[in-house]
Coordinates of C-alpha atoms in Angstrom, one line a residue:
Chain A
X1267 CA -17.7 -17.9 6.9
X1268 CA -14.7 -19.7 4.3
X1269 CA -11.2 -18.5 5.1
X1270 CA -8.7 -18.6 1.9
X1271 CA -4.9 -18.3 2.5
X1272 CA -3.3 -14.8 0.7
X1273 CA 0.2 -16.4 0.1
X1274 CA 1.9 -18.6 3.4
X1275 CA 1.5 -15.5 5.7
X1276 CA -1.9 -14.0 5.4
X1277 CA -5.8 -15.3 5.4
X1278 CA -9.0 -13.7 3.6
X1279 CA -12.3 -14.5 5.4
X1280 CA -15.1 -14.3 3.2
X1281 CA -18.7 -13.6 4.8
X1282 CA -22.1 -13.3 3.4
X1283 CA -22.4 -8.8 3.5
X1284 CA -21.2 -5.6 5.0
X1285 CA -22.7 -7.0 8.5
X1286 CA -20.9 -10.1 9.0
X1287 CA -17.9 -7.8 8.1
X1288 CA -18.3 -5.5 10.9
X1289 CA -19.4 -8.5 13.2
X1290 CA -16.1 -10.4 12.5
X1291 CA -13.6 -7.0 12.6
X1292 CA -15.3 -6.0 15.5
X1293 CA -14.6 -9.6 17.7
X1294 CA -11.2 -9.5 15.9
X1295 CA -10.3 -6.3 17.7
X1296 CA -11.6 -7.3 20.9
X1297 CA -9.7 -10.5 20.8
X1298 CA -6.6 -8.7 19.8
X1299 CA -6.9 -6.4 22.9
X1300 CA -7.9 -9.3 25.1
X1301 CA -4.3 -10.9 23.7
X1302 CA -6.2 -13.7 22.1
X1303 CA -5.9 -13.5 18.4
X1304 CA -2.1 -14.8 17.3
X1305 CA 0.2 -11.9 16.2
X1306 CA -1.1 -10.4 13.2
X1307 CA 0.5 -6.9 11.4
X1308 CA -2.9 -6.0 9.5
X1309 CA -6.7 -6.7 10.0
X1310 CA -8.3 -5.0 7.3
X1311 CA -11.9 -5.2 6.0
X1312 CA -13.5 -4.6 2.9
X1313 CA -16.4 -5.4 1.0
X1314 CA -17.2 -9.2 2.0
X1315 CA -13.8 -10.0 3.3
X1316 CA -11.5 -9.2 6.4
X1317 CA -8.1 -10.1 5.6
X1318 CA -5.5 -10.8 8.0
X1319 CA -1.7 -10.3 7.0
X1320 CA 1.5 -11.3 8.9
X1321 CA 0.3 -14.5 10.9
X1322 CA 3.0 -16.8 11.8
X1323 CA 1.0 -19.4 10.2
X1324 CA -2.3 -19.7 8.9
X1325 CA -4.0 -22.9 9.4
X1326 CA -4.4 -23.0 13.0
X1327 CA -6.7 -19.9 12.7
X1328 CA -8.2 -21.0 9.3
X1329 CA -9.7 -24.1 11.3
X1330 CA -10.9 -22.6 14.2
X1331 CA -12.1 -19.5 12.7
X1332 CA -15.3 -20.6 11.0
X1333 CA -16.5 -22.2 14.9
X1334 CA -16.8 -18.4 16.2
X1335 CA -19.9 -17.0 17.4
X1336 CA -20.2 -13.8 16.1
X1337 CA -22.4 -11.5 18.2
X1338 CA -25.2 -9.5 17.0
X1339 CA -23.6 -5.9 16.6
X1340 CA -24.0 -4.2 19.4
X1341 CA -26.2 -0.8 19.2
X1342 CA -24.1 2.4 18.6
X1343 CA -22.6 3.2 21.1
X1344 CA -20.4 6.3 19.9
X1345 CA -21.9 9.4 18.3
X1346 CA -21.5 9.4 14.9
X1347 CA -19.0 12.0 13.0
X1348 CA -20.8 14.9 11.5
X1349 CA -19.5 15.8 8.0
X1350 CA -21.3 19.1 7.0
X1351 CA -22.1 19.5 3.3
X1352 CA -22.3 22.0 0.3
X1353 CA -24.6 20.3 -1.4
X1354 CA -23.2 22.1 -4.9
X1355 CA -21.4 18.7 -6.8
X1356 CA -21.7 18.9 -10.7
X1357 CA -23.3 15.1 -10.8
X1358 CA -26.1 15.9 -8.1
X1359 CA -28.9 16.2 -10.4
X1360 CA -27.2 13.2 -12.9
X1361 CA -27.2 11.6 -9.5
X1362 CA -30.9 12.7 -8.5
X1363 CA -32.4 11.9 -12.0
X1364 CA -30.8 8.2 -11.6
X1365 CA -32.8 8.1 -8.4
X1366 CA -35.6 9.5 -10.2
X1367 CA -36.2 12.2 -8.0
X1368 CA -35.8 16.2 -8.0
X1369 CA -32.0 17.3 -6.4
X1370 CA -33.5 18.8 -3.4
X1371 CA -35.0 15.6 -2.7
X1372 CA -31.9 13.7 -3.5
X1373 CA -30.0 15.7 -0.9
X1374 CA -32.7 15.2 1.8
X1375 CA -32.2 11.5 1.0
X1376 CA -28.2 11.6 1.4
X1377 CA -28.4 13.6 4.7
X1378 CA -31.0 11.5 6.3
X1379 CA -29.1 8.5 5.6
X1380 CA -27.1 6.7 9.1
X1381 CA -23.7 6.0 7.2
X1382 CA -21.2 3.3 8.8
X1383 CA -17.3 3.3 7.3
X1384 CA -17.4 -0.5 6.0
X1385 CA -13.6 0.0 4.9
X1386 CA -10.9 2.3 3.5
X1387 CA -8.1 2.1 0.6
X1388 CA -7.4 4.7 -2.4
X1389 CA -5.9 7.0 0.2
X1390 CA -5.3 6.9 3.5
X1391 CA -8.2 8.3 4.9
X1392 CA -10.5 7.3 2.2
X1393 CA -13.6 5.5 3.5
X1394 CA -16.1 3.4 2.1
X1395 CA -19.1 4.8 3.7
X1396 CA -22.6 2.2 3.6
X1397 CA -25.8 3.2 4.4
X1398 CA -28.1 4.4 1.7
X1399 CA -30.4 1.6 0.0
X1400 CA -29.7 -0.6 -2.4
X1401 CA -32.1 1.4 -4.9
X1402 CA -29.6 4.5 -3.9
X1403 CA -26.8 2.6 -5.8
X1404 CA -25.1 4.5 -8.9
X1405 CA -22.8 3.6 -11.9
X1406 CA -19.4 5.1 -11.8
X1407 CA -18.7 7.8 -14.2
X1408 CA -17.8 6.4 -18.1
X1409 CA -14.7 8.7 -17.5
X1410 CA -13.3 9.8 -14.3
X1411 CA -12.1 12.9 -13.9
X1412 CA -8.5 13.8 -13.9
X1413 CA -8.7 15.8 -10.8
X1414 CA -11.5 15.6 -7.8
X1415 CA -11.0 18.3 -5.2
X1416 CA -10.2 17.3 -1.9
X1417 CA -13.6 17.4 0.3
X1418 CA -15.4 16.6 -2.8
X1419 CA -18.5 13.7 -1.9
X1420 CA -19.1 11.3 -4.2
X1421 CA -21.2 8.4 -4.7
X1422 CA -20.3 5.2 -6.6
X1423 CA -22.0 1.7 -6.8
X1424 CA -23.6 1.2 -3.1
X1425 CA -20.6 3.2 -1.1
X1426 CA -20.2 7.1 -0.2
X1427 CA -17.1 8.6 0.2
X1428 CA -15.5 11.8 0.7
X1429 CA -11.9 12.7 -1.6
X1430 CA -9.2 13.2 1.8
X1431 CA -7.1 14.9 -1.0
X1432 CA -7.1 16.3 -4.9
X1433 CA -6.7 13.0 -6.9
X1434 CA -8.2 11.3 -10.3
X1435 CA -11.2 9.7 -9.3
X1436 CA -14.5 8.3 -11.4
X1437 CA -17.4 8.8 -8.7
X1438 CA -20.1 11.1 -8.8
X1439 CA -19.7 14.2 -7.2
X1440 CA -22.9 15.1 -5.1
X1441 CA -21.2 17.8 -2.6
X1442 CA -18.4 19.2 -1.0
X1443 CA -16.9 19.6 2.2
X1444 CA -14.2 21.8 4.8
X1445 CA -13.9 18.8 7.0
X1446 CA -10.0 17.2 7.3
X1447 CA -10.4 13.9 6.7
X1448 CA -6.6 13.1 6.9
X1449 CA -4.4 15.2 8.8
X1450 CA -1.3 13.2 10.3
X1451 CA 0.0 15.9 12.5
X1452 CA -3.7 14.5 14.3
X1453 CA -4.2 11.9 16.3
X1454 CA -5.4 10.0 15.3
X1455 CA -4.8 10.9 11.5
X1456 CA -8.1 9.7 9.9
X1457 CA -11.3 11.3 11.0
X1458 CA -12.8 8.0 9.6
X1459 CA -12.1 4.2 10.4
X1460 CA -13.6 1.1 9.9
X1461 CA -16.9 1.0 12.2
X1462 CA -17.1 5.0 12.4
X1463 CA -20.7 6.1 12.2
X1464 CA -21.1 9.4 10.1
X1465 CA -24.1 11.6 9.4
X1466 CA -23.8 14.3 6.1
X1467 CA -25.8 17.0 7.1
X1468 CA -26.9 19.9 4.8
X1469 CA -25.0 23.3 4.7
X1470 CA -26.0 25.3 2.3
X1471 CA -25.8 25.0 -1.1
Chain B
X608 CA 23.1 24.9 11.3
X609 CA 24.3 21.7 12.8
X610 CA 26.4 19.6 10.5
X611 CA 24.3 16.5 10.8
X612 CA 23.3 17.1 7.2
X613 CA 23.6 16.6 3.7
X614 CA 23.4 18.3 0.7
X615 CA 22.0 17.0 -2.4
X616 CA 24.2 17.5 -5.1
X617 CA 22.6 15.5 -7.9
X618 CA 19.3 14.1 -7.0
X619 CA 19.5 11.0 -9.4
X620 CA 16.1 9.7 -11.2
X621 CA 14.0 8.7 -8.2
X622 CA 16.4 8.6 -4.9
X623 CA 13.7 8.5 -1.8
X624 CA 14.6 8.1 1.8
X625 CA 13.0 4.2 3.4
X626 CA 13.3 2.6 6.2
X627 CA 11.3 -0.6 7.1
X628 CA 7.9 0.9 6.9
X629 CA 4.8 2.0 8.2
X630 CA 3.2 -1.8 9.2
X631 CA -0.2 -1.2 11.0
X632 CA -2.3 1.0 9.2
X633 CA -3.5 -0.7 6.2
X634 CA -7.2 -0.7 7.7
X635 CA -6.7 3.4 6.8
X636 CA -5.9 2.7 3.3
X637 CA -2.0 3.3 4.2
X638 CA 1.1 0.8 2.6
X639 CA 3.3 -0.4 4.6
X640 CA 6.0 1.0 2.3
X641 CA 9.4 1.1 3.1
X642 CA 12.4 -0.3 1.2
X643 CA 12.0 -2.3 -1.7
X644 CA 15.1 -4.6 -0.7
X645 CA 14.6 -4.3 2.8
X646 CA 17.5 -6.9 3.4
X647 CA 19.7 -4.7 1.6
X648 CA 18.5 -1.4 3.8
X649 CA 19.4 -3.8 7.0
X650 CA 23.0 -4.6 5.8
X651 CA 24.2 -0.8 4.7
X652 CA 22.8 0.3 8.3
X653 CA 24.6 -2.7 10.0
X654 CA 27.9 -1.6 8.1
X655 CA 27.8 1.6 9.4
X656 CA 26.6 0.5 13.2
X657 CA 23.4 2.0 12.9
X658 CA 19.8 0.2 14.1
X659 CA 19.2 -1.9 10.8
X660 CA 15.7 0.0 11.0
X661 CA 17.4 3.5 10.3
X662 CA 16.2 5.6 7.3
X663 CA 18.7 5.2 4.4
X664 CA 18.4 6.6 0.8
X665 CA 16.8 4.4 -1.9
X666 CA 18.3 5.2 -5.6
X667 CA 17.0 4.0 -8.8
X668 CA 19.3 3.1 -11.3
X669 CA 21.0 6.3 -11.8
X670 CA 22.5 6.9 -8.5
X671 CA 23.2 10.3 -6.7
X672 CA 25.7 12.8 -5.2
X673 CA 25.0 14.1 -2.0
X674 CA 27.5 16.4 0.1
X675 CA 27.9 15.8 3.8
X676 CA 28.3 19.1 5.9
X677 CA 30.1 17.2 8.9
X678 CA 32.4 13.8 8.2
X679 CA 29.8 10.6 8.2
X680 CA 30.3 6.5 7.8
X681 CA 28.4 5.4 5.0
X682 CA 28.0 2.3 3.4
X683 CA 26.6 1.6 0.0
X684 CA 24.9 -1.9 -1.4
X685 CA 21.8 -3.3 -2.9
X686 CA 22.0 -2.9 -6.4
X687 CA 26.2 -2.9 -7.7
X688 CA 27.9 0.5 -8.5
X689 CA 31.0 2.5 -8.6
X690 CA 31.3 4.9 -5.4
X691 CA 33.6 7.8 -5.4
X692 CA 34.8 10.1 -2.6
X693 CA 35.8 13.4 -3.9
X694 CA 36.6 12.1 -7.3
X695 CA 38.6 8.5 -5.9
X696 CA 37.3 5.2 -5.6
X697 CA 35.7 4.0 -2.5
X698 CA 34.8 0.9 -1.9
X699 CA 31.5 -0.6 -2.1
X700 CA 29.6 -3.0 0.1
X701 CA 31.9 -1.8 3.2
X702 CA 32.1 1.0 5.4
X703 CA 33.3 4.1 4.2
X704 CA 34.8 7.6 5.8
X705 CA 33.3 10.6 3.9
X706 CA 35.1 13.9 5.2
X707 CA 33.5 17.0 6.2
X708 CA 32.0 18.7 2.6
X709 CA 33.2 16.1 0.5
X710 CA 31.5 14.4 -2.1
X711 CA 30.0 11.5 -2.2
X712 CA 28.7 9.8 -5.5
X713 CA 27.1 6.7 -6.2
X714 CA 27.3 5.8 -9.4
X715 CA 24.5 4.1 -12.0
X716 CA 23.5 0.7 -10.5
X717 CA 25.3 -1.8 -12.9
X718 CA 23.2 -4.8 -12.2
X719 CA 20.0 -4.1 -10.4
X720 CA 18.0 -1.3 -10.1
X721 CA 18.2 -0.3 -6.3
X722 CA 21.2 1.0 -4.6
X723 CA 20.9 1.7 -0.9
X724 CA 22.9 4.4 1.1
X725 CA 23.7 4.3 4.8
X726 CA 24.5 7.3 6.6
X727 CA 26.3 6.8 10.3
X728 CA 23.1 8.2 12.8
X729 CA 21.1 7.2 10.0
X730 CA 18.6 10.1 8.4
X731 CA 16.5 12.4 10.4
X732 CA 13.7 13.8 8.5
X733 CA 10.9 13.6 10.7
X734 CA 8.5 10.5 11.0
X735 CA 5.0 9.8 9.6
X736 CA 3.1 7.6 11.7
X737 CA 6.3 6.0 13.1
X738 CA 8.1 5.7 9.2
X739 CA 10.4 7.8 7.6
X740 CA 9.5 6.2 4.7
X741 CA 8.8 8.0 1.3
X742 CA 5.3 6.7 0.4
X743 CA 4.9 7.5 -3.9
X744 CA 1.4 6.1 -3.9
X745 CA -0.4 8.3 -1.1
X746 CA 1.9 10.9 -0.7
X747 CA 3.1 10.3 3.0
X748 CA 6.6 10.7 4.4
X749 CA 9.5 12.7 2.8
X750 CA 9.6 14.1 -0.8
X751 CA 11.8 12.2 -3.3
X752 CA 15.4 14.0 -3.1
X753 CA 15.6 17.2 -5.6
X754 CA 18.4 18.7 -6.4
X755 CA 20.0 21.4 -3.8
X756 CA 17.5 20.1 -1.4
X757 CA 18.9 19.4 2.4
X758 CA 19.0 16.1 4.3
X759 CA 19.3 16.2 8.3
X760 CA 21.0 13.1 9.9
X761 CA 21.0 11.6 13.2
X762 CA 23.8 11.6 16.3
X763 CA 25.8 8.5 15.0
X764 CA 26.0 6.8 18.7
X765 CA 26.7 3.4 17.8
X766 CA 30.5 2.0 16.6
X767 CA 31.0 0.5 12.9
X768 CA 32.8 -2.3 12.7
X769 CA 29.7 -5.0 14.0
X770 CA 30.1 -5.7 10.0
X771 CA 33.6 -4.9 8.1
X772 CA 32.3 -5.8 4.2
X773 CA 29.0 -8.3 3.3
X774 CA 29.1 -10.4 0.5
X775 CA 26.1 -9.4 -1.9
X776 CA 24.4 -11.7 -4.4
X777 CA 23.8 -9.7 -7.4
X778 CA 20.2 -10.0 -8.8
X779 CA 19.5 -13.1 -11.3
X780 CA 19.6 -13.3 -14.9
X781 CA 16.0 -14.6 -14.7
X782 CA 14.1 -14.1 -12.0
X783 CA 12.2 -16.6 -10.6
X784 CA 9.0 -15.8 -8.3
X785 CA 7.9 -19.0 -6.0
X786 CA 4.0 -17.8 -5.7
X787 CA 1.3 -19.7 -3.8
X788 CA -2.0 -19.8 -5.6
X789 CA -4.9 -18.0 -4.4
X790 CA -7.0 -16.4 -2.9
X791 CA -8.8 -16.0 -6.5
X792 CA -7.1 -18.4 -9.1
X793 CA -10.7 -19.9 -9.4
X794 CA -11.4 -16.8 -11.2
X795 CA -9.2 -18.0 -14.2
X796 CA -9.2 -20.7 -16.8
X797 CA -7.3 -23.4 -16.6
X798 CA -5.6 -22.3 -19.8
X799 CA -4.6 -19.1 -17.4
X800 CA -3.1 -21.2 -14.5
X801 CA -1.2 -23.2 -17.1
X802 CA 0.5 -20.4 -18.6
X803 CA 1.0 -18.4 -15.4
X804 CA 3.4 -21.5 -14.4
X805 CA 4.6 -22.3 -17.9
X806 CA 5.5 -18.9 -19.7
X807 CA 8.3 -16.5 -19.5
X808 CA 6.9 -13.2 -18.8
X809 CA 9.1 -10.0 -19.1
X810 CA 9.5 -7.1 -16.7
X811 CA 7.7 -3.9 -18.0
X812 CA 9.3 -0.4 -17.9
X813 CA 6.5 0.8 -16.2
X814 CA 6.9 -1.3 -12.9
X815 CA 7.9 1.2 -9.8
X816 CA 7.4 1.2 -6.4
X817 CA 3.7 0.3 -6.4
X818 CA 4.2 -2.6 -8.1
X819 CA 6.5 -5.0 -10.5
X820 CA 4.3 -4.8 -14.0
X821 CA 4.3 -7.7 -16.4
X822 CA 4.9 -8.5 -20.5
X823 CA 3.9 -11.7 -21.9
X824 CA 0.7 -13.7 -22.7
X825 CA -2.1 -12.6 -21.1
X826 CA -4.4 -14.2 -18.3
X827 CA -7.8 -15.3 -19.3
X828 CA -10.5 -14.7 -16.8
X829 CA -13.0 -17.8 -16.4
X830 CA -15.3 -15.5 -14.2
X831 CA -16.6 -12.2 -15.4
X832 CA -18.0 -9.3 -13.2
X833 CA -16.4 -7.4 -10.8
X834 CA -14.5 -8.7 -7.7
X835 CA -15.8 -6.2 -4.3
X836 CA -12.9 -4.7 -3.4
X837 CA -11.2 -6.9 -0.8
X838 CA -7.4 -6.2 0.9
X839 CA -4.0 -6.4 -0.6
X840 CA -1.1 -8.5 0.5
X841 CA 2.4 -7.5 -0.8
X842 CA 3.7 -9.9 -3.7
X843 CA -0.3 -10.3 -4.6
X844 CA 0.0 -11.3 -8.2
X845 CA -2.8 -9.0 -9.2
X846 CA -4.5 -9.1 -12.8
X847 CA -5.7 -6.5 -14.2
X848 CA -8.3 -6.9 -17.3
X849 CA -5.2 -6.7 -19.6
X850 CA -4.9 -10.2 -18.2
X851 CA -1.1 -8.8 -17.5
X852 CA 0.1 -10.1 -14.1
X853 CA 1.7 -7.2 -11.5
X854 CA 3.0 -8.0 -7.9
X855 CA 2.8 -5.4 -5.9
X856 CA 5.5 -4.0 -4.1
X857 CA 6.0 -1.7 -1.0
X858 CA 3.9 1.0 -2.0
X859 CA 0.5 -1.0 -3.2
X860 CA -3.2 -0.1 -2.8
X861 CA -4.3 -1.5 0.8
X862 CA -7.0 -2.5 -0.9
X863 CA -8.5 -3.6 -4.4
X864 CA -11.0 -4.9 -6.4
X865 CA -8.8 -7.0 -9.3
X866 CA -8.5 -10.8 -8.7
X867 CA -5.1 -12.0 -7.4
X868 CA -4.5 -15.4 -8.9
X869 CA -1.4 -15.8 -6.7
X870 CA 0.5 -14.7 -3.7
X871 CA 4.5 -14.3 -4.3
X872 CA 7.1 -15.2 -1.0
X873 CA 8.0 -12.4 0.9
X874 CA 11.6 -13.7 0.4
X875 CA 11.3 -13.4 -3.5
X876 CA 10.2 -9.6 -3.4
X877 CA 13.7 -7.8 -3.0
X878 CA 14.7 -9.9 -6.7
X879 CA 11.5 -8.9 -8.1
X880 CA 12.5 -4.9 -7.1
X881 CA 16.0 -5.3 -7.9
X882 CA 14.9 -6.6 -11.8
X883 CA 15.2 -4.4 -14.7
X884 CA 12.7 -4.1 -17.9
X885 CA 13.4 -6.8 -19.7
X886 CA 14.6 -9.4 -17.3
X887 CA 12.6 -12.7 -17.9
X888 CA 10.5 -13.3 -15.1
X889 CA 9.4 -16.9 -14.6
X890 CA 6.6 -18.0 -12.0
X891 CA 6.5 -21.1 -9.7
X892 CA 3.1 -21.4 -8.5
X893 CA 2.2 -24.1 -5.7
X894 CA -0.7 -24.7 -3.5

């Protein structure tokens, strides 16, 4: 763990993978609920960072942060959400012959999969879902589309994610699905979070 | 229909209601929007004795005409400009009395690029996730005004007069960002750091709410490859492989996967909003 400061107000934590991630945002939270993480506006993780924004200061946490004992990640404990697909995405068979396998094989890989939300960003609601192997990992598209329907699935690099809303976008489009992924009249307003486990599971094609 | 409204007479080119955001949320891939000059947003509201966290409109240099239904306290600052009531001068910077279907213009900015309008009660539309605030880069909270369109406004329950008139500094001739380094300057030459605190770089046409977009000499990466996407502070100095810094404003990506070779102070943002293409931007970088 290495802690950067973002400006005089904010800290980026870098960790080793997706894990330490979830292990550090997850004892984040439940020091924040205990009250004993300083007042911070935004704990948000990504890839191989958690960054903290709106700290009074910085440097007390920089030091002591790299001294915590993350835990091992506890089991899951909540059911994961189920996202049901139409497996029917123009790039499935680009996406299956990448994999080297037939698209009805492809989509028995994608639905099999145990998916965690490492992060969001593009859009609120937008998650960056991990959980197929690293062999599973595809390019992005040479040139994104100008519109991807929202529902639409997509892959791109090691992540899964699911389009909360009609915008440009460059992944590969494997599926589709009905579920809301963003809906603030909801509460709360994004079906997926950081730490959300989700299953895709097969509905026809 | 209750007279706690307004009409929009002339929508101006981008007038959006703001108020001080939607903090809290970035983990959803949600920006903390709000006002661009949030300083400027507190004053007008102060001037009309509303909450300084009340939703006010946000113009962009052209201004806009709106008429009230019922009579309304408003207040106009941020960016300079000529306010009329019904055709006759009203002052700006101070509270003003708009009668009952009169109209109210505020004129193009004349220095600046942001003019804010206070409305007594402040305005109503209805919150998203706890903002008001018109959100251009995911599409949450109110749509920019449009001609025609009607604007509901709050019970005014609190007395003008906490502030009579609030001297204003106008925004610089050259602004001047004070931007620590990091988290990712060891992605750029040295060549890249030198320049970043040596050149003048311009303000590009094509900055908005998202962010403030840069002319001048471009940044030369040392490290190649792609950065994992990692979160996004506001007044990140992020470069994009044009090697042309932007700092992003209210409405940024919550995340991102561009190095950010600096971090600019909260306290410089509402000059870097209030800048117009062309203004000379200078950098102070400091670790």
């Amino acid at each position: 763990m290495r802690t950067r400061p973002v400006g005089d107000h904010a800290l980026l934590v870098e960790l080793d993978d997706g894990a330490q991630v979830r292990a550090l945002h997850t004892e984040l939270l439940r020091r924040r609920a205990a009250g004993a993480l300083p007042a911070v506006r935004e704990i948000v993780p990504a890839a191989r960072t958690v960054l903290l924004d709106g700290l009074a200061e910085t440097r007390r946490l920089a030091a002591e942060l790299p001294g915590w004992d993350l835990a091992e990640l506890p089991e899951r404990a909540a059911d994961p959400v189920v996202v049901p697909v139409r497996y029917d995405g123009p790039d499935l068979a680009e996406v299956a012959a990448l994999w080297g396998v037939s698209p009805e094989a492809a989509v028995r890989i994608h639905s099999a999969a145990e998916f965690t939300v490492a992060f969001c960003g593009f859009a609120p609601g937008f998650g960056y879902l991990t959980g197929l192997g690293a062999r599973y990992e595809v390019p992005r598209r040479a040139t994104p589309r100008t519109a991807v329907p929202a529902g639409a699935v997509a892959l791109a690099g090691p992540y899964t994610g699911v389009y909360p809303r009609s915008s440009p976008g460059g992944w590969q489009l494997i599926g589709s699905t009905d579920a809301v992924l963003w809906d603030t009249a909801r509460e709360p307003a994004a079906l997926l979070s950081p730490g959300t486990p989700v299953r895709f599971t097969a509905a026809g094609r | 229909m209750t007279d706690r409204a307004f009409a929009v007479v002339r929508a101006g080119a981008l007038t959006t209601v703001q108020d001080q955001g939607r903090p809290g949320h970035a983990h959803l891939g949600v920006p903390r929007s709000g006002a661009l000059d949030p300083g400027a947003a507190r004053l007008v509201n102060r001037l009309v004795g509303n909450p300084e966290g009340a939703a006010v409109l946000e113009t962009t240099v052209t201004g806009c005409a709106v008429r009230p239904r019922g009579a309304v306290t408003v207040a106009v600052g941020g960016a300079p400009c000529p306010v009329t009531v019904d055709g006759r001068p009203a002052a700006w910077g101070a509270p003003v009395r708009v009668p009952a279907g009169a109209l109210l213009e505020v004129g193009a900015a004349v220095r600046g690029l942001r003019s804010y309008v206070g409305f007594g009660g402040g305005i109503a539309v209805e919150p998203v996730l706890g903002s008001r605030s018109a959100d251009l880069l995911s599409g949450l909270g109110p749509e920019p005004l449009t001609d025609g369109a009607v604007v509901p406004l709050g019970a005014a329950s609190f007395v003008p007069g906490a502030v009579g008139a609030a001297p204003w500094p106008g925004p610089p001739e050259i602004l001047v960002l004070r931007a620590r380094l990091g988290p990712r300057d060891g992605w750029f030459t040295g060549e890249a750091l030198r320049t970043l605190a040596s050149a003048t770089f311009r303000v590009s046409s094509a900055s908005n709410r998202i962010g403030l977009r840069t002319e001048g000499p471009a940044l030369e990466r040392a490290v190649a490859g792609e950065l994992p996407s990692e979160g996004m502070v506001s007044g990140a100095v992020q470069v994009p492989p044009d090697g042309r810094p932007v700092v992003f404003l209210a409405d940024h990506p919550t995340t991102g996967g561009y190095p950010v070779i600096a971090v600019v102070r909260e306290d410089d943002l509402a000059a870097a909003a209030q800048a117009r293409p062309g203004t000379p931007v200078r950098f102070l970088p400091y670790r």
